[in-house]
Tab-separated table of C-alpha atoms in Angstrom:
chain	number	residue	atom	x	y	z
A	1444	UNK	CA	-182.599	81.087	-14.386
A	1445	UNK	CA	-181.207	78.233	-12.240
A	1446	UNK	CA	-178.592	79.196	-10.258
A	1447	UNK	CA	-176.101	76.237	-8.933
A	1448	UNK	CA	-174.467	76.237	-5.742
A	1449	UNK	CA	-171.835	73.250	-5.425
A	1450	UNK	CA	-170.827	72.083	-1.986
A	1451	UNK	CA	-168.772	69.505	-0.622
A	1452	UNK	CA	-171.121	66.943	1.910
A	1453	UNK	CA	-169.254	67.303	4.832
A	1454	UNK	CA	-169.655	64.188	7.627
A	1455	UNK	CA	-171.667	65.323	10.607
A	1456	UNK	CA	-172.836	61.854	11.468
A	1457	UNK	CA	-171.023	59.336	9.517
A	1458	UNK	CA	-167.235	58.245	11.445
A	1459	UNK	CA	-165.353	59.671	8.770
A	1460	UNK	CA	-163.263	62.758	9.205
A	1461	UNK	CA	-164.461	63.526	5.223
A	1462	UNK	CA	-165.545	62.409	2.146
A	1463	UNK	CA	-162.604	63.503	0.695
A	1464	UNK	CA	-163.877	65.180	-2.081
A	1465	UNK	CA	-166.156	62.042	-3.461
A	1466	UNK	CA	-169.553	63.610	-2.118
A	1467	UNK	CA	-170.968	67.167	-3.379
A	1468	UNK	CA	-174.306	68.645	-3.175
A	1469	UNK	CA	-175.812	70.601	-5.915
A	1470	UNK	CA	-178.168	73.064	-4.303
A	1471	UNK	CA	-180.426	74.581	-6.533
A	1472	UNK	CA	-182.383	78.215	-6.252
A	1473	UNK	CA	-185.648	76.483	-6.481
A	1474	UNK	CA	-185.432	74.204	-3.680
A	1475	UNK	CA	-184.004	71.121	-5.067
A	1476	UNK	CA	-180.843	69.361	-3.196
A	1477	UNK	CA	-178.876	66.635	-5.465
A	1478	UNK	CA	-176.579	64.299	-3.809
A	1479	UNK	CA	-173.478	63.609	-6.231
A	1480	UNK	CA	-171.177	61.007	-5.283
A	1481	UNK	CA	-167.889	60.847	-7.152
A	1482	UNK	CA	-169.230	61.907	-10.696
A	1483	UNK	CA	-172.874	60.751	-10.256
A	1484	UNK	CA	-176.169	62.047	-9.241
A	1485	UNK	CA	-177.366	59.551	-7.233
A	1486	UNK	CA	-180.162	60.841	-4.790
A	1487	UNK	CA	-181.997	64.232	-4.579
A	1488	UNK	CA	-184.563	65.830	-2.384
A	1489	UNK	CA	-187.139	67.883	-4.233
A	1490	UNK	CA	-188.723	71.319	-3.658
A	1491	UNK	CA	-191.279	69.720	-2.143
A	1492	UNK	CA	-189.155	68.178	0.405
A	1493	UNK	CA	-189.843	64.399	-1.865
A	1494	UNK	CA	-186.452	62.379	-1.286
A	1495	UNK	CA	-185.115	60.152	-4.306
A	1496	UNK	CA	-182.495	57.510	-4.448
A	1497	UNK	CA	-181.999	56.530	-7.879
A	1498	UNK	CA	-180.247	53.002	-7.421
A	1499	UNK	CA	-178.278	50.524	-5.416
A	1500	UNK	CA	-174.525	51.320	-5.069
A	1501	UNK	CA	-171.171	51.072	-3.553
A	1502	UNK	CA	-170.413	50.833	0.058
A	1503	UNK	CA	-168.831	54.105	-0.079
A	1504	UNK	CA	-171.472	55.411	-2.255
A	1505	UNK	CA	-174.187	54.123	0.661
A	1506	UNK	CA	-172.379	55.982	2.984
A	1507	UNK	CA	-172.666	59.304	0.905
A	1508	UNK	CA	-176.490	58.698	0.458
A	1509	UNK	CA	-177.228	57.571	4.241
A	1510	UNK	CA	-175.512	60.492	5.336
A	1511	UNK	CA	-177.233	62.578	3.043
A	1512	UNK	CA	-180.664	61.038	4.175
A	1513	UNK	CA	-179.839	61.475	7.688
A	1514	UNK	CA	-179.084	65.842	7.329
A	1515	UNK	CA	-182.192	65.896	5.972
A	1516	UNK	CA	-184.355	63.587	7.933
A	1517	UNK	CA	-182.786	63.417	11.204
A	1518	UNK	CA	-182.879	59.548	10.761
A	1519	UNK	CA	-180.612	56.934	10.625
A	1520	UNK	CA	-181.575	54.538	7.975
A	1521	UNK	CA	-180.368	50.697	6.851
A	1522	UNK	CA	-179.413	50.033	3.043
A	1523	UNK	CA	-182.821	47.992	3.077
A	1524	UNK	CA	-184.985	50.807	4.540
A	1525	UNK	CA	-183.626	53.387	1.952
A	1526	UNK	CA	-184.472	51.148	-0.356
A	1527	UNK	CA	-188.202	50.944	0.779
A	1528	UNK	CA	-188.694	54.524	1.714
A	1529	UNK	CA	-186.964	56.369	-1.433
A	1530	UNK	CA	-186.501	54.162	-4.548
């Protein structure tokens, strides 16, 4: 059985004060983290630690995934660089 914790992404390097509610993460029992901005799944990391960005988006949606990337990674990453390392 799969058992679902759902969080709120709260900014620890981003400027913003929150996400208000737009940014969630889905953390799984086996491992797997999945980023879900407003009602989208738009990036995960695997149980293998394998981090996936499944598309181009909005500004604020970019900001939910590069702060994502960043709690993860410990890196600070460009639109362009996600878009090399994880698509």
């Amino acid at each position: 059985m799969n058992n679902i914790i759902f969080t709120e992404l709260t900014p620890q390097f981003d400027s913003r004060i929150s996400f208000y509610g737009k940014a969630h993460l889905l953390l799984h029992d086996n491992g797997k983290i999945q980023l879900q901005s407003y009602a989208t799944i738009v990036a995960e990391k695997t149980p293998d630690g394998e981090i996936k960005v499944f598309g181009r988006y909005s500004a604020t949606t970019s900001r939910h995934v590069k702060e994502f990337i960043k709690q993860i990674t410990g890196k600070s990453l460009t639109s362009k660089e996600i878009e090399r390392r994880y698509f």
